[in-house]
Short mmCIF file of C-alpha atoms in Angstrom, two decimals:
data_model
loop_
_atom_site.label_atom_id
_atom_site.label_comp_id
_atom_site.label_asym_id
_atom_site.label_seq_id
_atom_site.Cartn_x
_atom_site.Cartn_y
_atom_site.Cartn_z
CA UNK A 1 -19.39 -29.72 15.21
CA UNK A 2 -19.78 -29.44 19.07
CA UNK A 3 -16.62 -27.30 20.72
CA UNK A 4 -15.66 -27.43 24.10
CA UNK A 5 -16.09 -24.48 25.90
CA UNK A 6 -12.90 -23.15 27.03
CA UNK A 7 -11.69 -22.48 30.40
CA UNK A 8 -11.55 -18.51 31.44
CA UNK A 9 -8.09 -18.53 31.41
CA UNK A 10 -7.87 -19.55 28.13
CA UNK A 11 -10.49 -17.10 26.70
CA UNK A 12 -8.69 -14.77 28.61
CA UNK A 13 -5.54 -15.37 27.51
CA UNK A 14 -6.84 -15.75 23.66
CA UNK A 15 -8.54 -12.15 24.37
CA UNK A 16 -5.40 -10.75 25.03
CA UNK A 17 -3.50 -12.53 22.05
CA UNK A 18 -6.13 -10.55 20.13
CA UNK A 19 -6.06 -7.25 21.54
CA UNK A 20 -1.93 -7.36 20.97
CA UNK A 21 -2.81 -8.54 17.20
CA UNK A 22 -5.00 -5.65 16.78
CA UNK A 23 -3.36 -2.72 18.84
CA UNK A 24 0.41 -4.24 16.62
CA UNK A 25 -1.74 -3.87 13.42
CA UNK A 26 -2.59 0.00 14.34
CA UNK A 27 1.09 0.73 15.00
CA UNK A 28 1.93 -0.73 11.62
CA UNK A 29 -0.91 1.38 10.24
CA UNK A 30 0.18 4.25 11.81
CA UNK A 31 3.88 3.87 10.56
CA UNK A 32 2.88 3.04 6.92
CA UNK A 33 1.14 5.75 6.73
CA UNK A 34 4.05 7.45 8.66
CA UNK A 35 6.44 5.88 5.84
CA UNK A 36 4.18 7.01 2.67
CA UNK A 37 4.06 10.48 3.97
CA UNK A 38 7.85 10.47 3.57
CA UNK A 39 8.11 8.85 0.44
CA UNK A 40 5.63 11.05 -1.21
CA UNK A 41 5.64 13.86 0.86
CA UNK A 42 3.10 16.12 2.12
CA UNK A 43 -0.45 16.43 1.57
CA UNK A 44 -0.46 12.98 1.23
CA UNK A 45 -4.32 12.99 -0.02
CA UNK A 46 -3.86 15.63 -2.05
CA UNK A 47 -1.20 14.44 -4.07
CA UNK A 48 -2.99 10.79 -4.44
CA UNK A 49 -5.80 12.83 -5.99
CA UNK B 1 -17.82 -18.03 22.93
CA UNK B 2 -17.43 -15.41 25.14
CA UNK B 3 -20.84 -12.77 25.40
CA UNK B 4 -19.90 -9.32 26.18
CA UNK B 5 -22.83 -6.46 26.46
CA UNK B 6 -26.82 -6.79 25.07
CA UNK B 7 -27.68 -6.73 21.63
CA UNK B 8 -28.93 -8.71 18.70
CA UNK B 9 -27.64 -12.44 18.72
CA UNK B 10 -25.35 -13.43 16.17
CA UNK B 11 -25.27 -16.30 14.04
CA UNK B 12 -22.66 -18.33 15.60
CA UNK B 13 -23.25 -17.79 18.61
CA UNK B 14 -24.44 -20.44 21.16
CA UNK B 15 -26.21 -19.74 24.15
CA UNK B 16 -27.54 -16.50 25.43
CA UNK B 17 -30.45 -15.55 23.96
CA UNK B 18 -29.16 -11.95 23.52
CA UNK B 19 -25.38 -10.74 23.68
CA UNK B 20 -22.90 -9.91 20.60
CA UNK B 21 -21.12 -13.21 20.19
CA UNK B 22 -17.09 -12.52 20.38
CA UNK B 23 -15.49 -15.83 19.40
CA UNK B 24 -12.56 -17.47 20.92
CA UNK B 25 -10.76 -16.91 18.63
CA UNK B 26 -6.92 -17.33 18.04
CA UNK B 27 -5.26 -15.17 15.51
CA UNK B 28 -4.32 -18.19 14.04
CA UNK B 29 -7.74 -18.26 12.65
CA UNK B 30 -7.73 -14.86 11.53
CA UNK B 31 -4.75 -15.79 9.43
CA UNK B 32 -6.38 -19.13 8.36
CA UNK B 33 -9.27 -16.30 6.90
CA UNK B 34 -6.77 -15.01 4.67
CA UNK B 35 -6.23 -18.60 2.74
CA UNK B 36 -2.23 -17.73 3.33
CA UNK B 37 -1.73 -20.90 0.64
CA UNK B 38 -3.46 -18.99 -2.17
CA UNK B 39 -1.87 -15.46 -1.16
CA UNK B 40 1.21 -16.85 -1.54
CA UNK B 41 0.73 -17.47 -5.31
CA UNK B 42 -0.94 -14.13 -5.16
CA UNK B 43 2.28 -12.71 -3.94
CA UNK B 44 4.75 -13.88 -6.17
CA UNK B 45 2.19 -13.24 -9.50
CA UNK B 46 2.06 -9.97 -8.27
CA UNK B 47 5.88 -9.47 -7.71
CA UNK B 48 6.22 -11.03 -11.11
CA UNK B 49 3.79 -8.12 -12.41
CA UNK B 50 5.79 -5.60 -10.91
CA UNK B 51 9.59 -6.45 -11.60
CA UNK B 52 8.31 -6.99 -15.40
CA UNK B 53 7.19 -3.45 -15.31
CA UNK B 54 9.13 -0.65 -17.25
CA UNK B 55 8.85 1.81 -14.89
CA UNK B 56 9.92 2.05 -10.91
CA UNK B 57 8.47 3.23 -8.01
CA UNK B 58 9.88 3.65 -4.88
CA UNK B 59 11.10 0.39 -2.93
CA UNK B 60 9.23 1.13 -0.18
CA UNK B 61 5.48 1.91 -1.65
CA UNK B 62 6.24 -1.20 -3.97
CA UNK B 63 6.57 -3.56 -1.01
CA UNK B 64 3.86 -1.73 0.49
CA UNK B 65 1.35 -1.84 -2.55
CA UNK B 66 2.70 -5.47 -2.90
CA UNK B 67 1.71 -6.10 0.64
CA UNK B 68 -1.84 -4.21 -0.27
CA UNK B 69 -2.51 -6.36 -3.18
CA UNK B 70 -1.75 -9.83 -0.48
CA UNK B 71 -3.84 -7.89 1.85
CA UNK B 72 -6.78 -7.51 -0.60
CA UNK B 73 -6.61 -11.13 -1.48
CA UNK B 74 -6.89 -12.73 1.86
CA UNK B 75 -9.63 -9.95 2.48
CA UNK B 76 -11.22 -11.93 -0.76
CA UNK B 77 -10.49 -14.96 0.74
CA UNK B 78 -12.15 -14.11 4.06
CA UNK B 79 -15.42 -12.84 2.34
CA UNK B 80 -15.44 -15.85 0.53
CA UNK B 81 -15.25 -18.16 4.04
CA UNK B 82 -17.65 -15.93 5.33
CA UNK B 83 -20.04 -16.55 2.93
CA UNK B 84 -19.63 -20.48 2.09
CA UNK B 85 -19.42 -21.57 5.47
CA UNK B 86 -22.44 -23.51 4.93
CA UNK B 87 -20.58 -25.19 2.30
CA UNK B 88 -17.51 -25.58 3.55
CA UNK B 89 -19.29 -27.28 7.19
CA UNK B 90 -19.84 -30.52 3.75
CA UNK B 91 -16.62 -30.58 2.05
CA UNK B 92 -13.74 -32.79 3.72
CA UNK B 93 -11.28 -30.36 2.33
CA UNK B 94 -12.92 -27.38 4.16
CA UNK B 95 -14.90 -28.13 7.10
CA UNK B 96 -11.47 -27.78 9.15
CA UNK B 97 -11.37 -23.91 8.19
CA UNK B 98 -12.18 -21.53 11.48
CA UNK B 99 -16.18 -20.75 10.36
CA UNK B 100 -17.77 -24.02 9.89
CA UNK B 101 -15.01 -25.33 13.20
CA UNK B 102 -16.90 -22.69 15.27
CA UNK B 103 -13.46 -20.75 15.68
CA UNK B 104 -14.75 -17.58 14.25
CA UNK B 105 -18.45 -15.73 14.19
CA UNK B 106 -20.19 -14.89 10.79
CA UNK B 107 -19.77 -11.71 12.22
CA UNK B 108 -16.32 -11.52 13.00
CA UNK B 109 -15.41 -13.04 9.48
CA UNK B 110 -17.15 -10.36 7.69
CA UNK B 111 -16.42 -7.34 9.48
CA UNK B 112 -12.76 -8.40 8.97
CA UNK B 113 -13.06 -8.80 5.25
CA UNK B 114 -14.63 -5.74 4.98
CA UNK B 115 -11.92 -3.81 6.83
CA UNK B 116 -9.06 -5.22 5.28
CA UNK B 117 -10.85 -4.94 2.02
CA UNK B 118 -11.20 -1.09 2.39
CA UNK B 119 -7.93 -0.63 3.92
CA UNK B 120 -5.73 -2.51 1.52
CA UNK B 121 -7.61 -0.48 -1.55
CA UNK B 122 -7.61 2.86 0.06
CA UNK B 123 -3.53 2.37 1.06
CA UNK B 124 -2.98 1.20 -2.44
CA UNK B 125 -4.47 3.90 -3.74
CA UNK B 126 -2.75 6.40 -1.77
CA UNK B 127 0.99 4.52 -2.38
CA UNK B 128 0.45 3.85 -5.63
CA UNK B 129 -2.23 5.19 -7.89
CA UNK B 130 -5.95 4.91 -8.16
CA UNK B 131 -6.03 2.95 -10.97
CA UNK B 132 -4.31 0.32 -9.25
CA UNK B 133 -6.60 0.58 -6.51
CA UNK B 134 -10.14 0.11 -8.66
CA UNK B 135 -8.13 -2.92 -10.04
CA UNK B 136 -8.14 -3.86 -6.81
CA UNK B 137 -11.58 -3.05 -5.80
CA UNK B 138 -12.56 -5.08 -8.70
CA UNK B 139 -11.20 -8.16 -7.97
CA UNK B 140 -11.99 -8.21 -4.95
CA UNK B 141 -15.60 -7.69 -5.39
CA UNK B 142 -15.16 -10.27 -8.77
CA UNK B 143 -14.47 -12.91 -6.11
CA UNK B 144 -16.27 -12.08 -3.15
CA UNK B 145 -19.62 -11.27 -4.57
CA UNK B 146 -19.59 -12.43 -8.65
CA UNK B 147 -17.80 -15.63 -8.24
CA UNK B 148 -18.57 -17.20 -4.68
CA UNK B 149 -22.27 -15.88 -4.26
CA UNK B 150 -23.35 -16.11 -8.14
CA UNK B 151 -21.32 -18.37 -10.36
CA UNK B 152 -19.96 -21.20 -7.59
CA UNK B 153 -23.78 -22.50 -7.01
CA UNK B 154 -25.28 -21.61 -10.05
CA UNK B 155 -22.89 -22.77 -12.79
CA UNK B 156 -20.28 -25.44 -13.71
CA UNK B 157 -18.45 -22.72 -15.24
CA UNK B 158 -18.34 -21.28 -11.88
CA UNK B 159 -14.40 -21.61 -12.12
CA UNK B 160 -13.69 -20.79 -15.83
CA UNK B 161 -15.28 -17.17 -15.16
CA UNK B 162 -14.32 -16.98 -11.68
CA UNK B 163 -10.87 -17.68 -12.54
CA UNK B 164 -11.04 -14.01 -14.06
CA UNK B 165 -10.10 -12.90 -9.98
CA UNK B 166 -7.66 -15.38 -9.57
CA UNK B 167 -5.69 -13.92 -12.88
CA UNK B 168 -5.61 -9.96 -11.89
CA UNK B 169 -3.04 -9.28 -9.15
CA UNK B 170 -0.27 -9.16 -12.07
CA UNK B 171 -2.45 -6.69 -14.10
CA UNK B 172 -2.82 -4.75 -10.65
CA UNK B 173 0.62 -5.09 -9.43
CA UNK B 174 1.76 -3.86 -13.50
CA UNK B 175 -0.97 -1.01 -12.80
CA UNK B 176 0.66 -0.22 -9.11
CA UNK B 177 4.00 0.47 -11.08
CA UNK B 178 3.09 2.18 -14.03
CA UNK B 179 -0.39 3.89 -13.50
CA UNK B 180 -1.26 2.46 -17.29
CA UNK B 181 -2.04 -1.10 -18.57
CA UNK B 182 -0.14 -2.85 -22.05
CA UNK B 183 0.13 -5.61 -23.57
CA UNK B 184 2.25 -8.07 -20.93
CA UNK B 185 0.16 -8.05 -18.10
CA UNK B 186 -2.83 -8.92 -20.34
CA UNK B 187 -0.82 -11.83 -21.58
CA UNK B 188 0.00 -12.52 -17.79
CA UNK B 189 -3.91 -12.51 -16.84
CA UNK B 190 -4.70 -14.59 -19.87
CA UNK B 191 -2.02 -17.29 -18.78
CA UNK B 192 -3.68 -17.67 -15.66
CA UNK B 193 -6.66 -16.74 -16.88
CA UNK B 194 -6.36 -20.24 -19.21
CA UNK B 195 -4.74 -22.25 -15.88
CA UNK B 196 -7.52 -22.24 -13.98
CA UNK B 197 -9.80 -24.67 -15.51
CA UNK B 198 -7.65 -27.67 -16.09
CA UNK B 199 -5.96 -27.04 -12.48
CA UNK B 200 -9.90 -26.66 -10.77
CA UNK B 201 -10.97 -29.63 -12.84
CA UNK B 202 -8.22 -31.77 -12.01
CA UNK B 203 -8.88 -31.19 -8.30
CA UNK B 204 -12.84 -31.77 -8.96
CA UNK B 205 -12.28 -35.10 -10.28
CA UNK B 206 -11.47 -36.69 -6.72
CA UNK B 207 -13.05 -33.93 -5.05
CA UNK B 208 -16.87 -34.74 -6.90
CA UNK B 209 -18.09 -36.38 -4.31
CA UNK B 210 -17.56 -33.44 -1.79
CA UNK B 211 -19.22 -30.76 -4.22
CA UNK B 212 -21.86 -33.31 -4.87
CA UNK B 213 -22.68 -33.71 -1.59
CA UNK B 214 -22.31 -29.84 -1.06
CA UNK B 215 -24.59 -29.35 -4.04
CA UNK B 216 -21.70 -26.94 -5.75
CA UNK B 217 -22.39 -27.44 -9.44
CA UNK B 218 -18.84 -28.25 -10.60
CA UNK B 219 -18.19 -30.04 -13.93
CA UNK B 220 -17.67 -33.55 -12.64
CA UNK B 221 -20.88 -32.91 -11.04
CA UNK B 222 -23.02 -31.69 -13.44
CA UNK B 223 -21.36 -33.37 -16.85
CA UNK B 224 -19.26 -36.08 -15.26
CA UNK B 225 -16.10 -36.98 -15.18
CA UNK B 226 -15.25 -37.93 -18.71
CA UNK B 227 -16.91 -34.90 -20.08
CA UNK B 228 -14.64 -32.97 -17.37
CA UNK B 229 -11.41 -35.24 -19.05
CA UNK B 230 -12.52 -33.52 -22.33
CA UNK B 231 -12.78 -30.12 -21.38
CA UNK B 232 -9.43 -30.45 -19.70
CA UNK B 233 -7.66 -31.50 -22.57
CA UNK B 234 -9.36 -28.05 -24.32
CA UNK B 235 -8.33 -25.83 -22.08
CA UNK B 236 -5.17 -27.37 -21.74
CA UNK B 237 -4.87 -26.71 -25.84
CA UNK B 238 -5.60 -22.85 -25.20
CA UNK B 239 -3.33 -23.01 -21.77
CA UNK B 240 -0.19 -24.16 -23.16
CA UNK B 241 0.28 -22.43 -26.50
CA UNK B 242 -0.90 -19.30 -24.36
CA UNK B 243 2.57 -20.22 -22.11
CA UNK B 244 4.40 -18.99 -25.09
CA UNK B 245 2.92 -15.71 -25.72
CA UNK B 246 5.73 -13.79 -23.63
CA UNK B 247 8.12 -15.05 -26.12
CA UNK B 248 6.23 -14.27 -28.95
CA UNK B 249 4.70 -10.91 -27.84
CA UNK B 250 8.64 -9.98 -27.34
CA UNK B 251 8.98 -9.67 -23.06
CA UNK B 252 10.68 -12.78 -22.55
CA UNK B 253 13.63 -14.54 -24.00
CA UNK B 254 14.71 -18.08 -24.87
CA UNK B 255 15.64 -19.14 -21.57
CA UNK B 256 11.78 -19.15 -20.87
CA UNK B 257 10.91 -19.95 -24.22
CA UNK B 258 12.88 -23.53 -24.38
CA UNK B 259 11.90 -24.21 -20.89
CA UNK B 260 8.26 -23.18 -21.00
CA UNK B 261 8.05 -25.81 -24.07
CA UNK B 262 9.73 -28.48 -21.64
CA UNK B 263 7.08 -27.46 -19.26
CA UNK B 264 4.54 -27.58 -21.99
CA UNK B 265 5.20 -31.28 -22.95
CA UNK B 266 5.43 -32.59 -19.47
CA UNK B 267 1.78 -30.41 -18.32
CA UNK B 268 0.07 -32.03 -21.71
CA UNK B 269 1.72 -35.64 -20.98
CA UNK B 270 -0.01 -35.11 -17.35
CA UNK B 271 -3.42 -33.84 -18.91
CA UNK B 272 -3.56 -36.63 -21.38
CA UNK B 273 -3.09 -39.04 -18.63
CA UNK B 274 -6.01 -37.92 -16.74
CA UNK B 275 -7.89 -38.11 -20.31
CA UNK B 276 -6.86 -41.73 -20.57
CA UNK B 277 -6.81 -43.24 -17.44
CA UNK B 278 -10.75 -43.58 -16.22
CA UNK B 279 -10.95 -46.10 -13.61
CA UNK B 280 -9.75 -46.55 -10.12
CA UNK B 281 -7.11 -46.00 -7.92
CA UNK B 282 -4.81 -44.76 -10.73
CA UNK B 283 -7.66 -42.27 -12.54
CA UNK B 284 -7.52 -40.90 -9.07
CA UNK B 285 -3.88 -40.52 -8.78
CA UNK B 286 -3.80 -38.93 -12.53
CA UNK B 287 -5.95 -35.91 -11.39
CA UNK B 288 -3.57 -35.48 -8.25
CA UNK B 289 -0.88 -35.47 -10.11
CA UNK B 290 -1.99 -33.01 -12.61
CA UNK B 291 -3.52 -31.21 -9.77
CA UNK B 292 -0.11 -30.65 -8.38
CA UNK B 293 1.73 -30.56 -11.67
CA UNK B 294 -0.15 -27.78 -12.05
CA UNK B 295 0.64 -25.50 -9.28
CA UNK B 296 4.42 -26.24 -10.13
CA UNK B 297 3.90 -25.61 -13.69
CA UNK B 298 2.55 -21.84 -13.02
CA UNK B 299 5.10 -21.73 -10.41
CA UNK B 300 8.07 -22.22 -12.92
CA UNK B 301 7.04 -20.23 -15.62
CA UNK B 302 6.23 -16.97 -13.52
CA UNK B 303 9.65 -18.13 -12.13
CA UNK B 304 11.35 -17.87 -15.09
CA UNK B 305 9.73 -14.70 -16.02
CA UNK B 306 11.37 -13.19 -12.98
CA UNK B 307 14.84 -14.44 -13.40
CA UNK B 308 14.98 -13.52 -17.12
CA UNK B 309 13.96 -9.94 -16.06
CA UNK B 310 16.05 -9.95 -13.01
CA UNK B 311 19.22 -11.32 -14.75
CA UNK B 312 18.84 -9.15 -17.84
CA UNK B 313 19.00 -12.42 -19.98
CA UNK B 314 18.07 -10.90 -23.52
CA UNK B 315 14.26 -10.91 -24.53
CA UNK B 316 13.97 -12.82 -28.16
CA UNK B 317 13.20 -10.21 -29.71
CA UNK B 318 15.35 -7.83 -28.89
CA UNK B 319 18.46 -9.30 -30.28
CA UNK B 320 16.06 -10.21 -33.50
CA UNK B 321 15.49 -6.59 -34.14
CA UNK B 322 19.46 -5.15 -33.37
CA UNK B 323 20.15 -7.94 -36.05
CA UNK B 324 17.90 -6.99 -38.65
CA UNK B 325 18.52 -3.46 -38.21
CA UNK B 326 22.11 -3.55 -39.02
#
């Protein structure tokens, strides 16, 4: 199926869309982590093992 | 498609004879990856799993391992895309998904699969247990490797084996709680488990033409469509006595019980209508019907499951045994 190619506005502005997406999903990481850490305390790794 | 540095080209990619293809892509289409339809189902099985389980984590890690176990589903699902986009590009019902519409790179599609594959089983693992987390690692790997790149094009039991994936997030949402496996979340896998088949075959019947023409080896395919009538009204016979095992096995009461029997009559009425009716326009709309019925008929009994155990409504059992103790 033949796409159109998009204008660079548009692949710019879907570049950025993505870079949001990814850079909100390391914050989430970060605060899950954050959230397990205080749930099951300290070493985390340790105490999953 | 947008060509950033020099490199290998990528499959996918258009033009340049060397550059690492990064898509256009919207994360729309990453979410499209995850097959958000079948997560959903994914979801509430799971929840099911864990409300039925005797023992309690902590809210938090159980929405978290929850949201692990959706994670490591659409991660399944994305795999899957990645790998049947070949497929897909054939079938009406899937050549609008973001690989085969250009949307996404091979690459892309895998490298996110793989990522959220390893991250949702590592973070289960650490939130919950490892047990859990192997589940999870299992079915994931059941689907992504045992079912879409083995069984889908080599048998037309592709779906009664595959099905096997489908059936585990209650056993791994049970294991997420407890750190053990029992009795009810076998029954749970073995009720969905015993869906599958009737529910895949009553799609297949007015889907043959696309796997045909895809050269996927489903049943209407391979055996036809009245042999595929036959085997739905078998596994429709194991399905919906199996619907009554968490009554008999003592985890669910009579509300479900009655109801599930309701349910029972109206998914067998539905079955033997696609058995009977063979011809035309209303053979066609039998196997939609069922198709759907389906869905809703899972739906509602995992449903009930949860509001028995949410409401505290009485298993049978339980008030059998006070009564014959005295």
């Amino acid at each position: 199926m033949a796409r159109q190619p998009l204008s660079p506005e548009e692949s710019a502005r879907r570049l950025r869309q993505r870079n949001m997406a990814l850079a909100f999903s390391l914050v989430s990481l970060v605060i899950l982590f954050f959230i397990i850490t205080l749930v099951k305390g300290v070493p985390l790794l340790n105490r999953a093992i | 498609m947008t060509y950033i540095a020099d490199s290998d080209a990528v499959p996918g990619g258009g033009s340049p004879a060397a550059g690492i293809a990064v898509s256009d892509a919207m994360v729309s289409d990453y979410i499209a990856l995850l097959k958000p339809r079948v997560m959903s189902l994914v979801v509430f099985t799971a929840l099911v799993g864990m409300v039925m389980a005797p023992t309690h984590i902590h809210a938090a890690l159980a929405v978290i391992a929850l949201a692990m176990i959706a994670i490591g589903a659409g991660a399944s699902g994305a795999l899957n895309m990645w790998f049947e986009s070949d497929i897909d590009a054939l079938m009406t019902r899937t050549r609008g998904r973001p690989l085969p519409r250009g949307a996404i790179t091979h690459d892309e599609a895998l490298t996110f699969g793989i990522m959220l594959s390893a991250g949702s089983v590592l973070v289960l693992g650490l939130v919950a247990n490892w047990l859990a987390a192997a589940l999870l690692a299992f079915t994931i790997f059941f689907y992504a490797v045992v079912y879409t790149q083995w069984l889908k094009r080599t048998t037309p039991l592709n779906i009664v084996i595959g099905g096997a994936a489908g059936a585990m997030p209650p056993v791994v949402a049970w294991a997420a709680m407890t750190g053990d496996l029992s009795l009810p979340p076998v029954i749970l896998f073995l009720i969905i488990f015993l869906w599958t088949p009737p529910h895949f075959w009553a799609l297949a019947l007015y889907k043959s033409d696309d796997y045909a023409r895809a050269g996927v080896p489903m049943l209407p395919v391979v055996a036809g469509s009245d042999e595929t009538r036959r085997q739905i009204i078998v596994y429709s016979a194991f399905y919906l006595p199996a619907t009554l095992l968490p009554v008999t096995c003592g985890f669910a009461g009579l509300l479900y019980g009655g109801i599930a029997m309701l349910l029972a009559l109206c998914f067998g009425v539905g079955a033997w209508r696609v058995y009977r009716l063979r011809q035309g326009g209303k053979a066609e709309q039998a196997a939609r019907q069922l198709f759907a019925l389906s869905i809703l008929h899972l739906f509602l009994l995992f449903v009930l499951l949860l509001v028995e155990h949410i409401s505290g409504v009485s298993p049978l059992m339980a008030p059998l045994a006070g009564w014959m103790a005295g």
